[in-house]
Every structure is written in C-alpha cells, then in structure tokens.
Amino acid sequence: MTSKISDSLWFNTCQESEDTKPLTENAKADLVIIGGGYTGLSAALEAAQGGASVRVLEAESIGFGGSGRNVGLSNAGLWLPPDEINATIGLAAGERLSRILAQAPDKVFDLIARHEIACEPVRNGTLHCAHAPTGLSDLQNRFRQQTARGAPVQLLSREEAIARTGSDQVHGALFDPRAGTIQPLAYAVGLARAAQTFGAILHSKTPALDVKKAGALWTVQTPRGTVTAKKMIIAMNGYAIPIQGLKTPKVIPVHYFQSATAPLSVEQAAQILPGKEGCWDTAMVMSSWRMDQDGRLIIGGMGQLGHIGQSAHLGWLKRKLTKMYPLLAEVTLQETWFGRIAMTEEYLPKTLLLDNSALINFGYSGRGIGPGTVFGTAMAQALLGGDLSVMPRAPIAQHNIAFAGVRQAYYEAGATLTHLVKDRV
C-alpha cells in the first residue's frame, strides 16, 4: 500500500478548493514559504493579511503531507504534560509555551469561522481515554497539572467514559472542552484559499531545489522558475525533501495509519460517541477514533503501511474495532491511509534560526493542527515585524538528533509487535 493522499477519506470528502499552479517564472516577494501545510499556510495567510507579498512553494499538492493525513483532533497544548515541558526547557519558557498552545483551538476555530472554511468543525471537546486501569494514573497526573493552570478539563470515571464513548474498553477519560475535531485536509485547503483571497500566490507541484542568499535576499530555485524574497520560512516538517544549500533538520519519523467505515446506520451511530468528541488513548502504542459529519467511524493507530508490518497493523485494526464496538463486527473498513509524524527527542516543536530573515519550524510530534497554526502565524509576525520574541518558543541556532533512523526502526518494531498480539480474544 502506498502513501498516496488520494487513498484517504479526507481527500475524497474535502469540500474546500483552491487554484494553484506550478511556478513558471522568476518572481519577487516579501516572503517566500516552502511547504503547503498548516504551518506554511497559516504563515501565508497572516503575512498576506498584513499586506506582504507572499509566494508559497509546495512540492506536491496543498496539504499533501501530515496536514492532509491527520486524525483531525484540534487539541489544546502538546502531548507532553506541562511539568515535563518545564523540566525540558525551563519554567518561564515552558509556562509560556503551554499558555500559548492552550489557546491553539481558539485560533483554529476562529480562523475556520472567520474565513468560512468548510472543514466539518465540531467543537465538542476531546476524550483522552485510559486504555487500561493503569492508564488512569497518567490521566490523573495530567488532570492535576492542567487544573493547576486553570484548564477547564474534567476527569471522568469509567462509567462516565463508557457512556461518552459507547465502549466498555475504556477505563476513564480526561475531557477537554476546549478541543474539537475537523476535516484536516479541508482545513489546510481552506487556509490556502483564504490566503489567496488576500493576495498570496501559491504554487503546487513546485519543489524547492536550491536555496541561496546574496546580500539581503534569498533566492529559491525550482524546476521552472525562482522566487527572490527578503524573508523565508521553511515549513516542511515530516515531509521535508533535500534542498541544495539547506541542511534539513533531523527528526524521528513515526508513522500513523487510519481507516474509515462506510457511514453507519442511524441506530449504530446513536450508540457510538453520541457527543461527537474525538478520542485517543493512553497506550504506549497509541490509537485514536472519532466520527465524521456523515457518520463514519475513523479509527487508527501507530504504524507504517506499505511495509513488512502492514498485515499486523491491519489485522489489529479490525480486532480493535470489533472489541471496542461489537455491533460493528461485520462493518467493512473502506478508505485506509497513513502519514508521517515528525518527532523530536523532547516531543516539542522547534524553530531553527538561519538568520534574522529566515526560520525553519518542525517537530510537532503528533500535534500538528493547533501548534502548526500558531507557529506559522507567529513566524510570519516575527519575520515581517522584526521581533523574534513573538515566537511561542525561542528560536535556536543548532539542532541534531543522533541515530534518528535507528529510533524510527525502534518505534515501528514496537508498533508491529504490539499489533501482532494485541486485542486477540
């Protein structure tokens, strides 16, 4: 199985559209952006709204990477709990990052409403579910840390979690009313369309081949043209391609796959996630599930398809679905797709400072929607306003990850072995 974006439910149900063409000229701009996902598109929208001339270069199609293969949970904060963030980057920096990203769903849903993005927005919260009784301690720890910072989260008992999910396979849950679900590819395409209405020019099928700086200007070479700009943003994240003259930041690639049912019957849908929250669990090899607006259940987990572990992953997926929702035992899983997550060692996003005129952002570690939107907006403000202090996390000059490929193999082997044995009767 390949990783074609057209395999996904999101591609087949996207109601948003934009008009992009390959670059075929030598152009000039105030800001050139490499990467057409949440980060690059949020930056383009922010910059264009502020009156800057913007060119976006996307090697494939808008949302082709992680943005178009996402689960679609728009969560507050990061996967890492706030106290662990503080231990990693310091108290002041950690608290600031957590405070800014706690408001990320507000930013996402405000953009959706303001630009009338047709991406199935449902802001009914998310449920972080205990996959076993041992998972409750993790949720209790997160609950203590979040409420200490004023977050309106609620810790649900096993009985309450079962009622909210419709499954007896959960052992409690942390409910976050700030969060919600979206159609992730449609959100990306909607951001692109909104940026275009303010004058940003987007180029699909236009990979950046070479980057050079001469004086105060950056020049990006593509197969059929160039863009010369005063400022530059690199926003390729987990789908970075080699570019001459640019050292691509190392990340640990981790894969995540999903599959969708056909629309469920009214009777079936009434018994599953009646509040339409998005869910994920506390298992080390995580899984997620949610509904879309047409009543499909989308369920997934860590692992790479098109790989030796594919049969293990897909076999587990069907067992997982049947165990969680026995009434769906005979339901066929239709579209199946997977994508790549860019992880850092600390599970925190990073911004590399090439100089005061260029930034590279990466490493959302599975939380691309809110943080990607926030970091993209902030990068445009920082570069065009000449004030790097607006960044949610201070940019750094150097970054490296030792043995990134080995770590990728470790994560995939763990997911494959887990799925070989998990959820068997």
Coordinates of C-alpha atoms in Angstrom, one line a residue:
M1 CA 0.0 0.0 0.0
T2 CA 1.4 3.4 -1.0
S3 CA 1.0 6.6 0.9
K4 CA -1.0 8.4 -1.8
I5 CA -3.0 11.3 -0.4
S6 CA -5.9 10.1 -2.7
D7 CA -6.2 7.0 -0.6
S8 CA -7.6 8.9 2.3
L9 CA -11.1 9.7 3.3
W10 CA -10.1 13.3 3.7
F11 CA -9.2 13.6 0.1
N12 CA -12.4 12.0 -1.0
T13 CA -14.7 14.2 1.2
C14 CA -12.8 17.6 1.0
Q15 CA -15.3 20.3 0.2
E16 CA -12.8 23.1 0.0
S17 CA -10.9 24.1 -3.1
E18 CA -8.0 26.3 -4.2
D19 CA -6.4 27.2 -7.5
T20 CA -2.7 26.6 -7.6
K21 CA -0.3 26.2 -10.5
P22 CA 3.4 25.3 -10.8
L23 CA 5.8 28.2 -10.7
T24 CA 6.9 29.0 -14.3
E25 CA 8.6 32.4 -13.9
N26 CA 11.2 34.4 -11.9
A27 CA 9.2 36.1 -9.2
K28 CA 9.9 38.5 -6.3
A29 CA 8.1 38.6 -2.9
D30 CA 8.4 39.9 0.6
L31 CA 8.2 36.4 2.0
V32 CA 8.8 33.0 0.4
I33 CA 7.4 29.9 2.1
I34 CA 8.5 26.4 1.4
G35 CA 5.8 23.9 2.4
G36 CA 2.0 24.0 1.9
G37 CA 0.7 22.5 5.2
Y38 CA -0.8 24.1 8.3
T39 CA 2.4 26.0 9.3
G40 CA 3.2 27.4 5.9
L41 CA -0.4 28.3 5.0
S42 CA -1.0 29.9 8.4
A43 CA 2.1 32.0 7.8
A44 CA 1.0 32.9 4.3
L45 CA -2.4 34.0 5.5
E46 CA -1.0 36.1 8.3
A47 CA 1.5 37.7 6.1
A48 CA -0.9 38.4 3.2
Q49 CA -3.5 39.9 5.6
G50 CA -0.8 42.3 6.8
G51 CA -0.1 43.5 3.2
A52 CA 3.0 41.5 2.4
S53 CA 3.6 39.9 -0.9
V54 CA 3.8 36.1 -0.4
R55 CA 4.8 33.1 -2.5
V56 CA 4.2 29.5 -1.3
L57 CA 6.1 26.7 -2.9
E58 CA 4.6 23.2 -2.3
A59 CA 6.4 20.2 -3.9
E60 CA 3.1 18.2 -4.3
S61 CA -0.4 19.4 -3.6
I62 CA -1.7 21.6 -0.8
G63 CA -1.9 19.5 2.4
F64 CA -0.1 16.6 0.8
G65 CA 1.9 15.8 3.9
G66 CA 0.9 15.3 7.6
S67 CA -1.7 18.1 7.3
G68 CA -3.8 16.1 4.9
R69 CA -3.4 12.7 6.6
N70 CA -4.1 14.0 10.1
V71 CA -6.5 12.4 12.6
G72 CA -8.3 15.8 12.8
L73 CA -8.2 16.3 16.6
S74 CA -7.6 20.0 17.3
N75 CA -6.3 19.8 20.9
A76 CA -5.1 22.3 23.4
G77 CA -1.4 22.2 24.3
L78 CA 1.0 19.4 23.4
W79 CA 1.2 15.7 24.1
L80 CA 3.9 16.3 26.7
P81 CA 2.4 17.4 30.1
P82 CA 3.2 21.0 31.2
D83 CA 5.5 19.9 34.1
E84 CA 7.6 17.8 31.7
I85 CA 7.8 20.7 29.3
N86 CA 9.1 22.9 32.1
A87 CA 11.7 20.3 33.1
T88 CA 12.9 20.3 29.5
I89 CA 13.1 24.0 28.5
G90 CA 12.8 25.8 31.9
L91 CA 10.0 27.2 33.9
A92 CA 9.4 30.5 32.3
A93 CA 9.8 29.2 28.7
G94 CA 7.7 26.2 29.5
E95 CA 4.8 28.0 31.1
R96 CA 4.8 30.5 28.2
L97 CA 4.7 27.7 25.6
S98 CA 1.9 25.9 27.4
R99 CA -0.1 29.0 27.9
I100 CA 0.1 30.0 24.2
L101 CA -0.7 26.5 22.9
A102 CA -3.6 26.0 25.4
Q103 CA -5.3 28.7 23.3
A104 CA -4.5 27.0 20.0
P105 CA -8.0 25.6 19.4
D106 CA -9.4 29.1 19.8
K107 CA -7.1 30.2 17.0
V108 CA -8.0 27.3 14.8
F109 CA -11.8 27.6 15.2
D110 CA -11.6 31.4 14.9
L111 CA -9.9 31.1 11.5
I112 CA -12.4 28.5 10.4
A113 CA -15.3 30.8 11.3
R114 CA -13.7 34.0 10.0
H115 CA -12.8 32.5 6.6
E116 CA -15.8 30.2 6.4
I117 CA -13.7 27.1 5.9
A118 CA -15.8 24.1 5.1
C119 CA -13.9 21.5 7.2
E120 CA -16.7 19.9 9.3
P121 CA -15.7 21.8 12.6
V122 CA -17.2 20.2 15.7
R123 CA -16.0 21.8 19.0
N124 CA -17.5 19.3 21.4
G125 CA -14.2 18.5 23.1
T126 CA -11.9 15.5 23.1
L127 CA -11.6 12.5 25.3
H128 CA -8.1 11.2 26.4
C129 CA -9.1 7.7 27.3
A130 CA -7.5 5.2 29.8
H131 CA -6.8 2.1 27.7
A132 CA -6.5 0.1 30.9
P133 CA -6.8 0.7 34.7
T134 CA -3.1 1.6 34.7
G135 CA -3.8 4.5 32.3
L136 CA -5.8 6.3 35.0
S137 CA -2.7 7.4 36.8
D138 CA -1.5 9.2 33.7
L139 CA -4.8 10.9 33.3
Q140 CA -4.9 11.9 37.0
N141 CA -1.4 13.4 36.7
R142 CA -2.4 15.4 33.6
F143 CA -5.6 16.5 35.3
R144 CA -3.7 17.9 38.3
Q145 CA -1.3 19.7 36.0
Q146 CA -3.9 21.1 33.8
T147 CA -6.3 22.3 36.5
A148 CA -3.4 23.9 38.3
R149 CA -3.1 26.1 35.3
G150 CA -6.8 26.9 35.1
A151 CA -7.7 24.5 32.3
P152 CA -11.4 23.5 32.3
V153 CA -10.7 19.8 32.0
Q154 CA -12.8 17.1 33.7
L155 CA -11.7 13.7 34.9
L156 CA -14.4 11.1 34.0
S157 CA -15.0 7.9 35.8
R158 CA -15.0 4.6 34.0
E159 CA -18.8 4.7 33.9
E160 CA -18.9 8.2 32.6
A161 CA -16.3 7.4 29.9
I162 CA -18.2 4.4 28.8
A163 CA -21.3 6.5 28.4
R164 CA -19.4 9.1 26.4
T165 CA -17.6 6.7 24.1
G166 CA -20.2 3.9 23.8
S167 CA -17.4 1.3 24.5
D168 CA -16.7 -0.7 27.7
Q169 CA -13.0 -0.9 26.6
V170 CA -12.2 2.5 28.3
H171 CA -11.4 2.8 32.0
G172 CA -11.8 6.5 32.5
A173 CA -11.1 9.7 30.4
L174 CA -9.9 13.2 30.6
F175 CA -12.4 15.5 28.8
D176 CA -11.1 18.8 27.4
P177 CA -14.0 21.1 26.2
R178 CA -11.5 23.5 24.6
A179 CA -10.8 21.0 21.8
G180 CA -12.7 19.6 18.8
T181 CA -12.5 17.8 15.5
I182 CA -12.1 19.0 11.9
Q183 CA -11.7 17.6 8.4
P184 CA -7.9 18.1 8.4
L185 CA -7.3 18.3 4.7
A186 CA -10.2 20.6 4.1
Y187 CA -8.8 22.9 6.9
A188 CA -5.4 23.1 5.1
V189 CA -7.1 23.8 1.7
G190 CA -9.3 26.3 3.3
L191 CA -6.3 28.2 4.8
A192 CA -4.8 28.2 1.3
R193 CA -8.0 29.6 -0.3
A194 CA -8.2 32.2 2.5
A195 CA -4.5 33.2 1.9
Q196 CA -5.2 33.6 -1.8
T197 CA -8.1 36.0 -1.2
F198 CA -5.6 38.3 0.5
G199 CA -3.2 38.1 -2.4
A200 CA -0.8 35.3 -1.5
I201 CA 0.3 33.3 -4.6
L202 CA 0.5 29.5 -4.1
H203 CA 2.4 27.1 -6.3
S204 CA 1.8 23.4 -6.2
K205 CA 4.0 20.8 -7.9
T206 CA 6.9 23.2 -7.3
P207 CA 9.6 21.6 -5.2
A208 CA 12.4 23.8 -3.9
L209 CA 15.7 22.6 -5.4
D210 CA 18.2 25.1 -4.2
V211 CA 18.4 28.0 -1.7
K212 CA 20.9 30.8 -1.8
K213 CA 21.3 34.1 0.0
A214 CA 23.0 37.1 -1.7
G215 CA 23.1 40.2 0.3
A216 CA 19.8 40.7 2.0
L217 CA 17.8 38.5 -0.4
W218 CA 17.0 34.8 -0.5
T219 CA 16.6 33.0 -3.9
V220 CA 14.8 29.7 -4.1
Q221 CA 15.3 27.8 -7.3
T222 CA 12.6 25.4 -8.5
P223 CA 12.4 23.3 -11.7
R224 CA 10.9 26.1 -13.8
G225 CA 11.5 29.4 -12.0
T226 CA 12.8 31.2 -9.0
V227 CA 11.5 33.3 -6.1
T228 CA 13.6 36.0 -4.6
A229 CA 12.5 37.3 -1.3
K230 CA 13.6 39.3 1.7
K231 CA 12.3 36.7 4.2
M232 CA 12.0 33.0 4.1
I233 CA 10.1 30.3 6.0
I234 CA 10.8 26.6 5.7
A235 CA 7.7 24.6 6.8
M236 CA 8.1 21.0 5.5
N237 CA 8.1 19.2 8.9
G238 CA 7.8 15.4 8.4
Y239 CA 7.8 15.6 4.6
A240 CA 11.0 17.5 4.1
I241 CA 12.8 17.0 0.8
P242 CA 16.5 17.6 0.2
I243 CA 17.3 21.1 -0.9
Q244 CA 20.7 22.2 -2.1
G245 CA 22.1 24.9 0.2
L246 CA 19.9 24.0 3.1
K247 CA 20.6 21.5 5.9
T248 CA 17.2 19.8 6.6
P249 CA 16.7 19.4 10.3
K250 CA 16.7 15.8 11.5
V251 CA 13.5 14.4 13.0
I252 CA 12.4 10.9 14.1
P253 CA 9.8 9.8 11.6
V254 CA 6.9 7.9 13.2
H255 CA 4.0 6.7 11.1
Y256 CA 0.3 6.6 11.9
F257 CA -2.4 4.9 9.9
Q258 CA -6.2 5.2 9.8
S259 CA -9.2 3.6 8.3
A260 CA -12.8 4.7 7.9
T261 CA -16.0 2.7 7.9
A262 CA -18.9 3.5 5.5
P263 CA -21.5 5.8 7.0
L264 CA -23.1 3.9 9.9
S265 CA -26.8 3.4 10.3
V266 CA -28.8 5.8 12.5
E267 CA -29.1 3.0 15.1
Q268 CA -25.3 2.3 15.1
A269 CA -24.3 5.9 15.1
A270 CA -26.5 6.6 18.1
Q271 CA -24.5 4.2 20.2
I272 CA -21.0 5.5 19.4
L273 CA -19.7 8.8 20.6
P274 CA -23.1 10.4 20.9
G275 CA -21.4 13.7 21.8
K276 CA -19.1 13.6 18.8
E277 CA -15.9 14.0 20.8
G278 CA -12.6 12.9 19.3
C279 CA -10.7 10.2 21.2
W280 CA -7.2 8.9 21.7
D281 CA -5.9 6.6 24.4
T282 CA -3.1 6.3 27.0
A283 CA -1.5 3.2 25.4
M284 CA 2.2 3.4 24.6
V285 CA 1.3 2.4 21.1
M286 CA -1.5 4.8 20.8
S287 CA -4.8 4.5 19.0
S288 CA -7.5 7.0 18.1
W289 CA -11.1 7.1 17.0
R290 CA -13.7 9.7 16.0
M291 CA -16.7 10.2 13.8
D292 CA -17.0 12.4 10.7
Q293 CA -20.1 14.5 9.8
D294 CA -21.5 11.7 7.6
G295 CA -21.4 9.2 10.4
R296 CA -18.3 7.3 9.5
L297 CA -16.1 6.0 12.3
I298 CA -12.4 6.7 11.7
I299 CA -10.1 4.5 13.7
G300 CA -6.3 4.3 13.7
G301 CA -3.0 3.6 15.4
M302 CA 0.7 3.9 15.2
G303 CA 2.4 2.0 12.4
Q304 CA 3.5 2.2 8.8
L305 CA 1.6 0.6 5.9
G306 CA 3.3 -0.4 2.7
H307 CA 5.8 -2.1 5.0
I308 CA 6.6 -5.5 6.4
G309 CA 4.3 -4.8 9.4
Q310 CA 1.3 -3.9 7.3
S311 CA -0.6 -7.2 7.8
A312 CA 0.0 -7.0 11.6
H313 CA -1.3 -3.4 11.7
L314 CA -4.4 -4.0 9.6
G315 CA -5.2 -7.3 11.4
W316 CA -5.1 -5.5 14.7
L317 CA -7.2 -2.6 13.4
K318 CA -10.1 -5.0 12.6
R319 CA -9.8 -6.7 16.0
K320 CA -9.6 -3.4 17.8
L321 CA -12.8 -2.1 16.1
T322 CA -14.7 -5.3 16.9
K323 CA -13.5 -5.3 20.5
M324 CA -14.4 -1.7 21.1
Y325 CA -17.7 -1.8 19.3
P326 CA -19.0 -5.4 18.8
L327 CA -22.0 -4.0 16.9
L328 CA -19.6 -3.1 14.1
A329 CA -18.0 -6.6 13.8
E330 CA -19.4 -7.0 10.3
V331 CA -18.8 -3.4 9.1
T332 CA -16.3 -3.1 6.3
L333 CA -13.4 -0.7 6.6
Q334 CA -13.1 1.3 3.4
E335 CA -10.5 4.0 2.8
T336 CA -7.2 3.3 4.6
W337 CA -4.2 5.6 4.6
F338 CA -1.2 6.6 6.7
G339 CA 1.1 9.5 7.2
R340 CA 4.3 10.6 8.8
I341 CA 4.8 12.4 12.1
A342 CA 8.0 14.4 12.8
M343 CA 9.1 13.8 16.3
T344 CA 11.9 15.5 18.2
E345 CA 13.8 14.0 21.1
E346 CA 11.9 16.1 23.6
Y347 CA 8.5 15.8 21.9
L348 CA 8.5 19.5 21.5
P349 CA 8.3 21.7 18.4
K350 CA 11.4 23.6 17.4
T351 CA 12.2 26.7 15.4
L352 CA 15.7 27.0 13.8
L353 CA 17.0 30.5 13.1
L354 CA 19.0 30.6 9.9
D355 CA 19.4 34.3 10.4
N356 CA 17.1 37.2 11.3
S357 CA 15.4 36.8 7.9
A358 CA 14.7 33.0 7.8
L359 CA 13.2 30.4 10.1
I360 CA 12.6 26.7 9.9
N361 CA 9.9 25.0 12.0
F362 CA 9.4 21.3 12.7
G363 CA 8.7 18.6 15.2
Y364 CA 5.1 18.8 16.3
S365 CA 5.3 15.2 17.5
G366 CA 1.7 14.4 16.6
R367 CA 0.1 17.7 17.4
G368 CA 0.2 19.5 14.1
I369 CA -3.2 21.3 13.8
G370 CA -3.1 23.8 16.7
P371 CA 0.6 24.2 17.1
G372 CA 1.2 24.3 13.3
T373 CA -1.4 27.1 13.1
V374 CA 0.1 29.1 16.0
F375 CA 3.7 28.7 15.0
G376 CA 3.0 29.5 11.4
T377 CA 1.2 32.7 12.3
A378 CA 4.0 33.7 14.8
M379 CA 6.8 33.1 12.2
A380 CA 5.1 35.5 9.8
Q381 CA 4.7 38.1 12.5
A382 CA 8.3 37.6 13.8
L383 CA 10.0 37.9 10.4
L384 CA 7.9 40.7 8.9
G385 CA 7.7 42.6 12.2
G386 CA 11.4 42.1 13.0
D387 CA 10.6 40.8 16.5
L388 CA 11.5 37.1 17.3
S389 CA 10.1 37.4 20.8
V390 CA 6.6 36.8 19.5
M391 CA 7.6 33.2 18.8
P392 CA 5.9 30.7 21.2
R393 CA 9.3 29.1 21.8
A394 CA 12.6 31.0 21.3
P395 CA 14.3 30.0 18.0
I396 CA 17.6 28.1 18.3
A397 CA 20.7 28.1 16.2
Q398 CA 21.5 24.4 16.1
H399 CA 19.7 21.1 16.2
N400 CA 20.6 17.5 15.8
I401 CA 19.2 14.0 16.7
A402 CA 21.6 11.1 17.0
F403 CA 20.5 7.8 15.4
A404 CA 17.2 9.2 14.1
G405 CA 16.9 6.2 11.7
V406 CA 17.5 3.7 14.4
R407 CA 14.9 5.3 16.6
Q408 CA 12.4 5.2 13.8
A409 CA 13.0 1.5 13.4
Y410 CA 12.5 1.0 17.1
Y411 CA 9.2 2.7 17.1
E412 CA 7.9 0.8 14.1
A413 CA 9.1 -2.5 15.5
G414 CA 7.3 -1.8 18.8
A415 CA 4.1 -0.9 17.0
T416 CA 4.3 -4.0 14.8
L417 CA 5.0 -6.4 17.7
T418 CA 2.2 -4.8 19.7
H419 CA -0.3 -5.1 16.9
L420 CA 0.7 -8.8 16.3
V421 CA -0.6 -9.8 19.7
K422 CA -2.9 -7.0 21.0
D423 CA -6.7 -7.3 21.3
R424 CA -6.8 -11.0 20.5
V425 CA -9.7 -12.9 22.2

